[in-house]
């Protein structure tokens, strides 16, 4: 603690990202990374990049990427925002839309960064419990609010909700923004982007980190009514004019062009997920139905933290959260078939 | 304007970066970019990068870059912070240190983003006029404050102040932070990094965009007491855990290793600057003494905005600010010798 710290930051509890170990030969199933490399076009974009251009500033609007996203999702460029990973996009959205002096409604169990943004920006978080099946029930989101945010599929449960439920919420909650964080949508949920033309109160965020294997490049985006995008641009341009570097813009733009690779990779992960889920069920695990690139599983007879430590000793990393209500679960990222087999075999040896 | 915008953002006036034109064949002297490419090692780092790693998150701490900066400046890694361009570093510093409920003291004429951060974060800006020679006089910075910020060399004047003056200020202003923005320091001023071990109230920010020709990669950094760095990390980790992508970390780290190239490039720009300044003086311009990679010049007989437009028509971009007090100046980035000759020739044709 330093006297130079602004009072508001003294009590901050920053977000804790999953471990990024420096040792090699680990099976890393702890941060929901894609086990497959980005599309080959990404490598070409990097290999062929004219590095003498790096002396210049990038396009602050990242127009080529916005245009690519607009075409991909069949919307207008004015409905697209891009930023330095979806974390930055979310942070800017919290600044732009969630400071109306009322609580922000969010699931009690969800991406834990939402709470951190609230803390940073002095927004009260109203946490609404999941139901007994660990599902978000949007009928519970009826209180006056400064906005509503949830992830779909939700994290770390992996459970998705349907567009009909989201549409019902949008029709009811017309005075404040509903932000649907679709970081994992490509692994099995339906995107609410199809609703943005009808609902000016809807913002949808995506990331290139998961389904497009570009976590290393830090690119996220959001979709909504042009007035929402304009609000995000105001905050972004009051904070950092050029959050996306030239190579981030180039690689993300290229990754959108190889739909065959993209679909094949997502399909492979979904297929591995379904096999791994069955294998875990066979071992006695309770596995929540996942529409994401991870599974959330608990075992009635084995303590989750101990299992996590046991796997760690076998060089297999999975994530464990100490929060009450989910502290008997492991969040296991879907790796390759080989990696998942090693995980299952390690667990078999333990669980008998 | 949208009802969904947080009230605090409705009156924001975002920063306006210099034009990044999409047409080619312009002589671009408007955004203080380096006319020379980054060090050859940067190109190698990009060419040799294993793109399959992009599926993984980068090191959130960017340790290799911090370590490189620590060794370069002969300080400890705990005294180094890195971010997505010095604009992001400054934004985070404003959040971390300048919200003590008093005004932030800054020069009336300086980098205009400081004011924008104040606006975004609800900090009162106390603007202290330059003296008659357009110099910062730190003896004027005596009022109670939430902190003090200035650029050295200052922008857009290019004028540097000495370390002795900064040290006097640090001895006097011990209760709040003094932030010295050294974006242009490598072109002719002395860095205050040499003072951070003695003064826990000093934070110094740098950028890789200017002297290291990496504007396209978005890397900035700050140096100070470990407790100041810890404050920055708290805010950063409550906003965006991974602001630097893998290629930004790799290229910035490599650029630190070629000191010969770095010194030669800076020297070349300084030499071109001195020749261009003389030529402008010969044309009747009043040229402020620059320690930066740009010059700030006015002509007693020609309106600055008209000259800017005249040069624009000749495909030469320079920057003009409409702010009172400096609206008769042009800010001219130092390009190559050839580019500066073209500028001088164009002005010769207009003047006399």
mmCIF file of N, CA, C and O in Angstrom, chain A residues 1-7 9-10 12 15 17 20 33-34 43 46-47 49 51 54-57 84 95-100 175 210 213-216 218 227 234 237 239-243 245-246, chain B residues 1-7 9-10 12 15 17 20 33-34 43 46-47 49 51 54-57 84 95-100 117 175 200 210 213-216 218 227 234 237 240-243 245-246:
data_model
loop_
_atom_site.group_PDB
_atom_site.id
_atom_site.type_symbol
_atom_site.label_atom_id
_atom_site.label_comp_id
_atom_site.label_asym_id
_atom_site.label_seq_id
_atom_site.Cartn_x
_atom_site.Cartn_y
_atom_site.Cartn_z
ATOM 1 N N UNK A 1 0.846 -1.206 0.000
ATOM 2 C CA UNK A 1 0.000 0.000 0.000
ATOM 3 C C UNK A 1 0.880 1.254 0.000
ATOM 4 O O UNK A 1 1.824 1.342 0.754
ATOM 5 N N UNK A 2 0.567 2.205 -0.836
ATOM 6 C CA UNK A 2 1.374 3.410 -0.957
ATOM 7 C C UNK A 2 0.468 4.620 -0.827
ATOM 8 O O UNK A 2 -0.681 4.590 -1.284
ATOM 9 N N UNK A 3 0.968 5.687 -0.225
ATOM 10 C CA UNK A 3 0.147 6.890 -0.093
ATOM 11 C C UNK A 3 -0.172 7.499 -1.453
ATOM 12 O O UNK A 3 -1.096 8.298 -1.574
ATOM 13 N N UNK A 4 0.580 7.118 -2.477
ATOM 14 C CA UNK A 4 0.335 7.682 -3.806
ATOM 15 C C UNK A 4 -0.828 6.999 -4.520
ATOM 16 O O UNK A 4 -1.318 7.503 -5.518
ATOM 17 N N UNK A 5 -1.236 5.832 -4.033
ATOM 18 C CA UNK A 5 -2.363 5.136 -4.662
ATOM 19 C C UNK A 5 -3.656 5.922 -4.454
ATOM 20 O O UNK A 5 -3.952 6.342 -3.336
ATOM 21 N N UNK A 6 -4.444 6.087 -5.506
ATOM 22 C CA UNK A 6 -5.767 6.689 -5.367
ATOM 23 C C UNK A 6 -6.575 5.860 -4.380
ATOM 24 O O UNK A 6 -6.508 4.630 -4.410
ATOM 25 N N UNK A 7 -7.351 6.510 -3.474
ATOM 26 C CA UNK A 7 -8.125 5.749 -2.487
ATOM 27 C C UNK A 7 -8.951 4.631 -3.129
ATOM 28 O O UNK A 7 -9.033 3.519 -2.595
ATOM 29 N N UNK A 9 -8.397 2.654 -5.461
ATOM 30 C CA UNK A 9 -7.729 1.410 -5.888
ATOM 31 C C UNK A 9 -7.188 0.602 -4.711
ATOM 32 O O UNK A 9 -6.731 -0.519 -4.872
ATOM 33 N N UNK A 10 -7.264 1.186 -3.511
ATOM 34 C CA UNK A 10 -6.648 0.492 -2.369
ATOM 35 C C UNK A 10 -7.337 -0.804 -2.029
ATOM 36 O O UNK A 10 -6.708 -1.739 -1.553
ATOM 37 N N UNK A 12 -9.096 -2.676 -4.211
ATOM 38 C CA UNK A 12 -9.327 -3.517 -5.396
ATOM 39 C C UNK A 12 -8.820 -4.938 -5.172
ATOM 40 O O UNK A 12 -7.752 -5.134 -4.594
ATOM 41 N N UNK A 15 -8.475 -9.323 -10.918
ATOM 42 C CA UNK A 15 -8.781 -10.627 -11.500
ATOM 43 C C UNK A 15 -7.535 -11.502 -11.480
ATOM 44 O O UNK A 15 -6.420 -11.015 -11.669
ATOM 45 N N UNK A 17 -5.936 -14.416 -13.482
ATOM 46 C CA UNK A 17 -6.038 -15.318 -14.640
ATOM 47 C C UNK A 17 -5.479 -16.691 -14.293
ATOM 48 O O UNK A 17 -4.733 -16.846 -13.324
ATOM 49 N N UNK A 20 -0.149 -19.433 -16.240
ATOM 50 C CA UNK A 20 0.541 -19.603 -17.523
ATOM 51 C C UNK A 20 1.950 -20.087 -17.193
ATOM 52 O O UNK A 20 2.894 -19.312 -17.109
ATOM 53 N N UNK A 33 -7.892 -22.539 -23.521
ATOM 54 C CA UNK A 33 -7.241 -22.281 -24.799
ATOM 55 C C UNK A 33 -7.621 -23.374 -25.797
ATOM 56 O O UNK A 33 -7.970 -24.491 -25.410
ATOM 57 N N UNK A 34 -7.538 -23.032 -27.062
ATOM 58 C CA UNK A 34 -7.840 -23.980 -28.130
ATOM 59 C C UNK A 34 -6.633 -24.901 -28.312
ATOM 60 O O UNK A 34 -5.498 -24.433 -28.338
ATOM 61 N N UNK A 43 -0.732 -17.532 -40.196
ATOM 62 C CA UNK A 43 0.723 -17.658 -40.326
ATOM 63 C C UNK A 43 1.210 -16.880 -41.546
ATOM 64 O O UNK A 43 2.208 -16.137 -41.470
ATOM 65 N N UNK A 46 1.434 -13.184 -40.946
ATOM 66 C CA UNK A 46 2.597 -12.796 -40.140
ATOM 67 C C UNK A 46 3.879 -12.906 -40.966
ATOM 68 O O UNK A 46 4.715 -11.994 -40.953
ATOM 69 N N UNK A 47 4.003 -13.999 -41.710
ATOM 70 C CA UNK A 47 5.231 -14.190 -42.493
ATOM 71 C C UNK A 47 5.402 -13.092 -43.541
ATOM 72 O O UNK A 47 6.500 -12.655 -43.837
ATOM 73 N N UNK A 49 4.111 -10.039 -43.545
ATOM 74 C CA UNK A 49 3.908 -8.671 -43.081
ATOM 75 C C UNK A 49 5.145 -7.811 -43.360
ATOM 76 O O UNK A 49 6.270 -8.210 -43.072
ATOM 77 N N UNK A 51 7.449 -5.444 -42.283
ATOM 78 C CA UNK A 51 7.777 -4.915 -40.952
ATOM 79 C C UNK A 51 8.225 -3.456 -40.972
ATOM 80 O O UNK A 51 8.221 -2.803 -39.934
ATOM 81 N N UNK A 54 5.858 -0.985 -39.399
ATOM 82 C CA UNK A 54 5.662 -0.893 -37.946
ATOM 83 C C UNK A 54 6.055 0.467 -37.383
ATOM 84 O O UNK A 54 5.672 0.820 -36.270
ATOM 85 N N UNK A 55 6.826 1.246 -38.144
ATOM 86 C CA UNK A 55 7.182 2.588 -37.680
ATOM 87 C C UNK A 55 5.947 3.498 -37.630
ATOM 88 O O UNK A 55 5.944 4.524 -36.959
ATOM 89 N N UNK A 56 4.892 3.121 -38.356
ATOM 90 C CA UNK A 56 3.666 3.930 -38.419
ATOM 91 C C UNK A 56 2.639 3.462 -37.388
ATOM 92 O O UNK A 56 2.628 2.300 -36.998
ATOM 93 N N UNK A 57 1.741 4.363 -36.997
ATOM 94 C CA UNK A 57 0.629 3.968 -36.142
ATOM 95 C C UNK A 57 -0.330 3.088 -36.931
ATOM 96 O O UNK A 57 -0.485 3.258 -38.143
ATOM 97 N N UNK A 84 -8.806 -4.733 -27.492
ATOM 98 C CA UNK A 84 -7.664 -5.558 -27.095
ATOM 99 C C UNK A 84 -8.141 -6.746 -26.236
ATOM 100 O O UNK A 84 -8.021 -6.747 -25.010
ATOM 101 N N UNK A 95 -17.693 0.866 -18.487
ATOM 102 C CA UNK A 95 -17.560 2.323 -18.345
ATOM 103 C C UNK A 95 -18.656 3.039 -19.127
ATOM 104 O O UNK A 95 -19.229 4.017 -18.665
ATOM 105 N N UNK A 96 -18.905 2.559 -20.324
ATOM 106 C CA UNK A 96 -19.823 3.269 -21.219
ATOM 107 C C UNK A 96 -21.279 3.133 -20.806
ATOM 108 O O UNK A 96 -22.061 4.086 -20.956
ATOM 109 N N UNK A 97 -21.667 1.976 -20.254
ATOM 110 C CA UNK A 97 -23.108 1.695 -20.125
ATOM 111 C C UNK A 97 -23.602 1.354 -18.726
ATOM 112 O O UNK A 97 -24.804 1.368 -18.495
ATOM 113 N N UNK A 98 -22.711 0.999 -17.812
ATOM 114 C CA UNK A 98 -23.197 0.447 -16.547
ATOM 115 C C UNK A 98 -22.981 1.382 -15.359
ATOM 116 O O UNK A 98 -22.902 0.925 -14.220
ATOM 117 N N UNK A 99 -22.890 2.673 -15.624
ATOM 118 C CA UNK A 99 -22.691 3.603 -14.505
ATOM 119 C C UNK A 99 -23.872 4.563 -14.394
ATOM 120 O O UNK A 99 -23.729 5.777 -14.480
ATOM 121 N N UNK A 100 -25.064 3.975 -14.201
ATOM 122 C CA UNK A 100 -26.283 4.776 -14.039
ATOM 123 C C UNK A 100 -26.723 4.829 -12.575
ATOM 124 O O UNK A 100 -27.836 5.237 -12.291
ATOM 125 N N UNK A 175 -35.033 -0.466 -20.753
ATOM 126 C CA UNK A 175 -34.468 0.834 -20.367
ATOM 127 C C UNK A 175 -32.976 0.796 -20.089
ATOM 128 O O UNK A 175 -32.335 1.845 -20.009
ATOM 129 N N UNK A 210 -10.682 -17.931 -28.281
ATOM 130 C CA UNK A 210 -11.093 -19.321 -28.056
ATOM 131 C C UNK A 210 -11.267 -20.042 -29.394
ATOM 132 O O UNK A 210 -10.393 -20.783 -29.807
ATOM 133 N N UNK A 213 -8.428 -19.505 -31.934
ATOM 134 C CA UNK A 213 -7.053 -19.859 -31.518
ATOM 135 C C UNK A 213 -6.099 -18.670 -31.537
ATOM 136 O O UNK A 213 -4.926 -18.820 -31.873
ATOM 137 N N UNK A 214 -6.608 -17.488 -31.200
ATOM 138 C CA UNK A 214 -5.735 -16.304 -31.237
ATOM 139 C C UNK A 214 -5.592 -15.644 -29.861
ATOM 140 O O UNK A 214 -5.419 -14.415 -29.781
ATOM 141 N N UNK A 215 -5.632 -16.429 -28.791
ATOM 142 C CA UNK A 215 -5.439 -15.851 -27.452
ATOM 143 C C UNK A 215 -4.162 -15.025 -27.388
ATOM 144 O O UNK A 215 -4.115 -13.978 -26.739
ATOM 145 N N UNK A 216 -3.122 -15.487 -28.091
ATOM 146 C CA UNK A 216 -1.837 -14.789 -28.076
ATOM 147 C C UNK A 216 -1.844 -13.435 -28.741
ATOM 148 O O UNK A 216 -0.887 -12.662 -28.586
ATOM 149 N N UNK A 218 -4.697 -11.168 -28.673
ATOM 150 C CA UNK A 218 -5.536 -10.218 -27.930
ATOM 151 C C UNK A 218 -6.496 -9.424 -28.816
ATOM 152 O O UNK A 218 -6.326 -8.215 -29.011
ATOM 153 N N UNK A 227 -25.588 3.277 -32.068
ATOM 154 C CA UNK A 227 -25.436 4.214 -30.934
ATOM 155 C C UNK A 227 -24.685 3.586 -29.765
ATOM 156 O O UNK A 227 -24.009 4.284 -29.011
ATOM 157 N N UNK A 234 -16.447 6.330 -27.916
ATOM 158 C CA UNK A 234 -16.157 7.516 -27.102
ATOM 159 C C UNK A 234 -15.239 7.161 -25.944
ATOM 160 O O UNK A 234 -14.272 7.875 -25.663
ATOM 161 N N UNK A 237 -11.741 6.016 -27.194
ATOM 162 C CA UNK A 237 -10.922 7.135 -27.662
ATOM 163 C C UNK A 237 -10.593 8.146 -26.565
ATOM 164 O O UNK A 237 -9.869 9.104 -26.798
ATOM 165 N N UNK A 239 -9.461 6.733 -23.733
ATOM 166 C CA UNK A 239 -8.617 5.867 -22.901
ATOM 167 C C UNK A 239 -7.352 5.454 -23.642
ATOM 168 O O UNK A 239 -6.248 5.561 -23.127
ATOM 169 N N UNK A 240 -7.515 4.976 -24.866
ATOM 170 C CA UNK A 240 -6.366 4.491 -25.645
ATOM 171 C C UNK A 240 -6.820 4.427 -27.106
ATOM 172 O O UNK A 240 -7.681 3.617 -27.449
ATOM 173 N N UNK A 241 -6.244 5.277 -27.936
ATOM 174 C CA UNK A 241 -6.738 5.399 -29.315
ATOM 175 C C UNK A 241 -6.431 4.189 -30.189
ATOM 176 O O UNK A 241 -7.122 3.935 -31.158
ATOM 177 N N UNK A 242 -5.335 3.493 -29.873
ATOM 178 C CA UNK A 242 -4.851 2.445 -30.774
ATOM 179 C C UNK A 242 -4.652 1.128 -30.021
ATOM 180 O O UNK A 242 -3.518 0.658 -29.903
ATOM 181 N N UNK A 243 -5.711 0.507 -29.496
ATOM 182 C CA UNK A 243 -5.479 -0.703 -28.690
ATOM 183 C C UNK A 243 -5.071 -1.930 -29.511
ATOM 184 O O UNK A 243 -4.522 -2.871 -28.961
ATOM 185 N N UNK A 245 -2.747 -3.563 -32.361
ATOM 186 C CA UNK A 245 -1.570 -3.324 -33.183
ATOM 187 C C UNK A 245 -1.777 -3.869 -34.595
ATOM 188 O O UNK A 245 -2.759 -4.555 -34.883
ATOM 189 N N UNK A 246 -0.852 -3.550 -35.487
ATOM 190 C CA UNK A 246 -1.006 -3.920 -36.895
ATOM 191 C C UNK A 246 -1.119 -5.427 -37.091
ATOM 192 O O UNK A 246 -1.889 -5.891 -37.939
ATOM 193 N N UNK B 1 -26.216 10.422 -29.141
ATOM 194 C CA UNK B 1 -26.537 10.292 -27.705
ATOM 195 C C UNK B 1 -27.587 9.194 -27.516
ATOM 196 O O UNK B 1 -28.586 9.151 -28.216
ATOM 197 N N UNK B 2 -27.350 8.334 -26.582
ATOM 198 C CA UNK B 2 -28.248 7.205 -26.348
ATOM 199 C C UNK B 2 -28.576 7.147 -24.864
ATOM 200 O O UNK B 2 -27.737 7.452 -24.026
ATOM 201 N N UNK B 3 -29.787 6.739 -24.540
ATOM 202 C CA UNK B 3 -30.161 6.641 -23.117
ATOM 203 C C UNK B 3 -29.338 5.574 -22.398
ATOM 204 O O UNK B 3 -29.259 5.558 -21.177
ATOM 205 N N UNK B 4 -28.722 4.671 -23.171
ATOM 206 C CA UNK B 4 -27.934 3.609 -22.550
ATOM 207 C C UNK B 4 -26.541 4.080 -22.125
ATOM 208 O O UNK B 4 -25.854 3.402 -21.376
ATOM 209 N N UNK B 5 -26.104 5.227 -22.652
ATOM 210 C CA UNK B 5 -24.786 5.734 -22.271
ATOM 211 C C UNK B 5 -24.773 6.144 -20.793
ATOM 212 O O UNK B 5 -25.679 6.840 -20.335
ATOM 213 N N UNK B 6 -23.737 5.763 -20.069
ATOM 214 C CA UNK B 6 -23.579 6.237 -18.698
ATOM 215 C C UNK B 6 -23.516 7.765 -18.721
ATOM 216 O O UNK B 6 -22.883 8.339 -19.607
ATOM 217 N N UNK B 7 -24.173 8.433 -17.751
ATOM 218 C CA UNK B 7 -24.155 9.910 -17.753
ATOM 219 C C UNK B 7 -22.739 10.481 -17.878
ATOM 220 O O UNK B 7 -22.519 11.457 -18.590
ATOM 221 N N UNK B 9 -20.254 9.632 -19.529
ATOM 222 C CA UNK B 9 -19.583 9.628 -20.832
ATOM 223 C C UNK B 9 -20.263 10.558 -21.840
ATOM 224 O O UNK B 9 -19.763 10.780 -22.929
ATOM 225 N N UNK B 10 -21.407 11.111 -21.447
ATOM 226 C CA UNK B 10 -22.156 11.917 -22.423
ATOM 227 C C UNK B 10 -21.438 13.187 -22.831
ATOM 228 O O UNK B 10 -21.571 13.664 -23.935
ATOM 229 N N UNK B 12 -18.077 13.571 -22.713
ATOM 230 C CA UNK B 12 -16.671 13.312 -23.061
ATOM 231 C C UNK B 12 -16.316 13.943 -24.412
ATOM 232 O O UNK B 12 -17.096 13.879 -25.359
ATOM 233 N N UNK B 15 -9.964 12.101 -27.366
ATOM 234 C CA UNK B 15 -8.724 12.531 -28.006
ATOM 235 C C UNK B 15 -8.837 12.346 -29.517
ATOM 236 O O UNK B 15 -9.435 11.389 -29.994
ATOM 237 N N UNK B 17 -6.553 11.640 -32.589
ATOM 238 C CA UNK B 17 -5.199 11.370 -33.075
ATOM 239 C C UNK B 17 -4.971 12.030 -34.428
ATOM 240 O O UNK B 17 -5.929 12.376 -35.122
ATOM 241 N N UNK B 20 -4.470 9.322 -40.093
ATOM 242 C CA UNK B 20 -3.740 8.172 -40.645
ATOM 243 C C UNK B 20 -4.344 7.908 -42.023
ATOM 244 O O UNK B 20 -5.233 7.076 -42.184
ATOM 245 N N UNK B 33 5.896 10.000 -36.228
ATOM 246 C CA UNK B 33 6.410 8.656 -36.463
ATOM 247 C C UNK B 33 7.869 8.735 -36.891
ATOM 248 O O UNK B 33 8.343 9.756 -37.398
ATOM 249 N N UNK B 34 8.585 7.667 -36.653
ATOM 250 C CA UNK B 34 9.990 7.574 -37.020
ATOM 251 C C UNK B 34 10.081 7.295 -38.525
ATOM 252 O O UNK B 34 9.349 6.443 -39.023
ATOM 253 N N UNK B 43 12.316 -7.658 -37.250
ATOM 254 C CA UNK B 43 11.837 -8.441 -38.394
ATOM 255 C C UNK B 43 12.106 -9.927 -38.164
ATOM 256 O O UNK B 43 11.235 -10.775 -38.392
ATOM 257 N N UNK B 46 9.631 -11.533 -35.834
ATOM 258 C CA UNK B 46 8.327 -11.795 -36.465
ATOM 259 C C UNK B 46 8.429 -12.970 -37.429
ATOM 260 O O UNK B 46 7.588 -13.869 -37.421
ATOM 261 N N UNK B 47 9.482 -12.986 -38.242
ATOM 262 C CA UNK B 47 9.640 -14.064 -39.224
ATOM 263 C C UNK B 47 9.762 -15.422 -38.551
ATOM 264 O O UNK B 47 9.274 -16.428 -39.052
ATOM 265 N N UNK B 49 8.719 -16.317 -35.537
ATOM 266 C CA UNK B 49 7.755 -16.598 -34.473
ATOM 267 C C UNK B 49 6.966 -17.873 -34.768
ATOM 268 O O UNK B 49 6.470 -18.065 -35.880
ATOM 269 N N UNK B 51 3.919 -19.558 -34.887
ATOM 270 C CA UNK B 51 2.532 -19.090 -34.835
ATOM 271 C C UNK B 51 1.587 -20.087 -34.164
ATOM 272 O O UNK B 51 0.482 -19.704 -33.771
ATOM 273 N N UNK B 54 0.190 -19.052 -30.832
ATOM 274 C CA UNK B 54 -0.837 -18.008 -30.697
ATOM 275 C C UNK B 54 -2.129 -18.520 -30.087
ATOM 276 O O UNK B 54 -2.951 -17.740 -29.616
ATOM 277 N N UNK B 55 -2.332 -19.838 -30.091
ATOM 278 C CA UNK B 55 -3.523 -20.394 -29.450
ATOM 279 C C UNK B 55 -3.490 -20.182 -27.929
ATOM 280 O O UNK B 55 -4.517 -20.245 -27.271
ATOM 281 N N UNK B 56 -2.307 -19.930 -27.379
ATOM 282 C CA UNK B 56 -2.138 -19.743 -25.932
ATOM 283 C C UNK B 56 -2.197 -18.269 -25.542
ATOM 284 O O UNK B 56 -1.888 -17.394 -26.351
ATOM 285 N N UNK B 57 -2.560 -18.004 -24.299
ATOM 286 C CA UNK B 57 -2.485 -16.632 -23.798
ATOM 287 C C UNK B 57 -1.032 -16.213 -23.656
ATOM 288 O O UNK B 57 -0.168 -17.042 -23.375
ATOM 289 N N UNK B 84 -0.110 -1.375 -23.239
ATOM 290 C CA UNK B 84 -0.477 -1.275 -24.652
ATOM 291 C C UNK B 84 -0.278 0.164 -25.150
ATOM 292 O O UNK B 84 -1.224 0.938 -25.287
ATOM 293 N N UNK B 95 -5.712 6.514 -13.339
ATOM 294 C CA UNK B 95 -6.636 5.795 -12.453
ATOM 295 C C UNK B 95 -5.958 5.448 -11.138
ATOM 296 O O UNK B 95 -6.550 5.560 -10.076
ATOM 297 N N UNK B 96 -4.713 5.027 -11.225
ATOM 298 C CA UNK B 96 -4.020 4.524 -10.030
ATOM 299 C C UNK B 96 -3.614 5.639 -9.066
ATOM 300 O O UNK B 96 -3.646 5.445 -7.853
ATOM 301 N N UNK B 97 -3.237 6.815 -9.606
ATOM 302 C CA UNK B 97 -2.565 7.797 -8.746
ATOM 303 C C UNK B 97 -3.191 9.184 -8.682
ATOM 304 O O UNK B 97 -2.837 9.973 -7.810
ATOM 305 N N UNK B 98 -4.051 9.525 -9.616
ATOM 306 C CA UNK B 98 -4.488 10.926 -9.696
ATOM 307 C C UNK B 98 -5.937 11.144 -9.284
ATOM 308 O O UNK B 98 -6.570 12.098 -9.717
ATOM 309 N N UNK B 99 -6.457 10.239 -8.453
ATOM 310 C CA UNK B 99 -7.837 10.418 -8.016
ATOM 311 C C UNK B 99 -7.907 10.620 -6.508
ATOM 312 O O UNK B 99 -8.538 9.854 -5.785
ATOM 313 N N UNK B 100 -7.208 11.683 -6.038
ATOM 314 C CA UNK B 100 -7.211 12.015 -4.611
ATOM 315 C C UNK B 100 -8.122 13.210 -4.326
ATOM 316 O O UNK B 100 -8.047 13.789 -3.254
ATOM 317 N N UNK B 117 -8.074 12.198 -20.276
ATOM 318 C CA UNK B 117 -8.115 11.256 -19.147
ATOM 319 C C UNK B 117 -8.812 11.901 -17.945
ATOM 320 O O UNK B 117 -9.582 11.252 -17.243
ATOM 321 N N UNK B 175 4.267 14.695 -1.475
ATOM 322 C CA UNK B 175 3.054 13.998 -1.020
ATOM 323 C C UNK B 175 2.215 13.421 -2.157
ATOM 324 O O UNK B 175 1.331 12.612 -1.919
ATOM 325 N N UNK B 200 10.587 8.234 -4.394
ATOM 326 C CA UNK B 200 9.436 7.320 -4.502
ATOM 327 C C UNK B 200 8.203 8.000 -5.073
ATOM 328 O O UNK B 200 7.206 7.334 -5.339
ATOM 329 N N UNK B 210 8.185 5.860 -30.816
ATOM 330 C CA UNK B 210 8.935 6.934 -31.467
ATOM 331 C C UNK B 210 10.366 6.492 -31.776
ATOM 332 O O UNK B 210 10.682 6.126 -32.893
ATOM 333 N N UNK B 213 10.693 2.992 -33.369
ATOM 334 C CA UNK B 213 9.967 2.737 -34.630
ATOM 335 C C UNK B 213 8.941 1.615 -34.515
ATOM 336 O O UNK B 213 8.745 0.860 -35.457
ATOM 337 N N UNK B 214 8.301 1.511 -33.361
ATOM 338 C CA UNK B 214 7.326 0.432 -33.180
ATOM 339 C C UNK B 214 5.914 0.947 -32.901
ATOM 340 O O UNK B 214 5.129 0.285 -32.203
ATOM 341 N N UNK B 215 5.555 2.086 -33.479
ATOM 342 C CA UNK B 215 4.195 2.615 -33.287
ATOM 343 C C UNK B 215 3.152 1.569 -33.650
ATOM 344 O O UNK B 215 2.118 1.449 -32.994
ATOM 345 N N UNK B 216 3.449 0.786 -34.692
ATOM 346 C CA UNK B 216 2.503 -0.224 -35.160
ATOM 347 C C UNK B 216 2.290 -1.375 -34.199
ATOM 348 O O UNK B 216 1.352 -2.161 -34.367
ATOM 349 N N UNK B 218 2.309 -1.008 -30.552
ATOM 350 C CA UNK B 218 1.641 -0.571 -29.314
ATOM 351 C C UNK B 218 2.308 -1.083 -28.049
ATOM 352 O O UNK B 218 1.753 -1.951 -27.343
ATOM 353 N N UNK B 227 6.421 0.152 -5.299
ATOM 354 C CA UNK B 227 5.044 0.361 -4.818
ATOM 355 C C UNK B 227 4.183 1.081 -5.855
ATOM 356 O O UNK B 227 2.972 0.893 -5.895
ATOM 357 N N UNK B 234 -2.208 -3.360 -10.076
ATOM 358 C CA UNK B 234 -3.552 -3.560 -9.516
ATOM 359 C C UNK B 234 -4.617 -3.067 -10.484
ATOM 360 O O UNK B 234 -5.612 -3.741 -10.713
ATOM 361 N N UNK B 237 -4.654 -5.161 -13.769
ATOM 362 C CA UNK B 237 -5.254 -6.482 -13.578
ATOM 363 C C UNK B 237 -6.728 -6.420 -13.174
ATOM 364 O O UNK B 237 -7.379 -7.458 -13.046
ATOM 365 N N UNK B 240 -7.675 -5.256 -17.677
ATOM 366 C CA UNK B 240 -7.351 -6.127 -18.807
ATOM 367 C C UNK B 240 -6.055 -6.846 -18.462
ATOM 368 O O UNK B 240 -5.003 -6.220 -18.367
ATOM 369 N N UNK B 241 -6.144 -8.159 -18.263
ATOM 370 C CA UNK B 241 -4.985 -8.900 -17.750
ATOM 371 C C UNK B 241 -3.848 -9.039 -18.753
ATOM 372 O O UNK B 241 -2.703 -9.193 -18.376
ATOM 373 N N UNK B 242 -4.198 -9.030 -20.042
ATOM 374 C CA UNK B 242 -3.200 -9.356 -21.074
ATOM 375 C C UNK B 242 -3.151 -8.264 -22.149
ATOM 376 O O UNK B 242 -3.489 -8.538 -23.307
ATOM 377 N N UNK B 243 -2.750 -7.053 -21.831
ATOM 378 C CA UNK B 243 -2.801 -5.996 -22.855
ATOM 379 C C UNK B 243 -1.744 -6.137 -23.953
ATOM 380 O O UNK B 243 -1.905 -5.572 -25.023
ATOM 381 N N UNK B 245 0.169 -8.450 -26.642
ATOM 382 C CA UNK B 245 0.133 -9.744 -27.295
ATOM 383 C C UNK B 245 1.546 -10.309 -27.452
ATOM 384 O O UNK B 245 2.545 -9.633 -27.178
ATOM 385 N N UNK B 246 1.611 -11.572 -27.874
ATOM 386 C CA UNK B 246 2.910 -12.260 -27.947
ATOM 387 C C UNK B 246 3.894 -11.556 -28.880
ATOM 388 O O UNK B 246 5.087 -11.492 -28.588
#
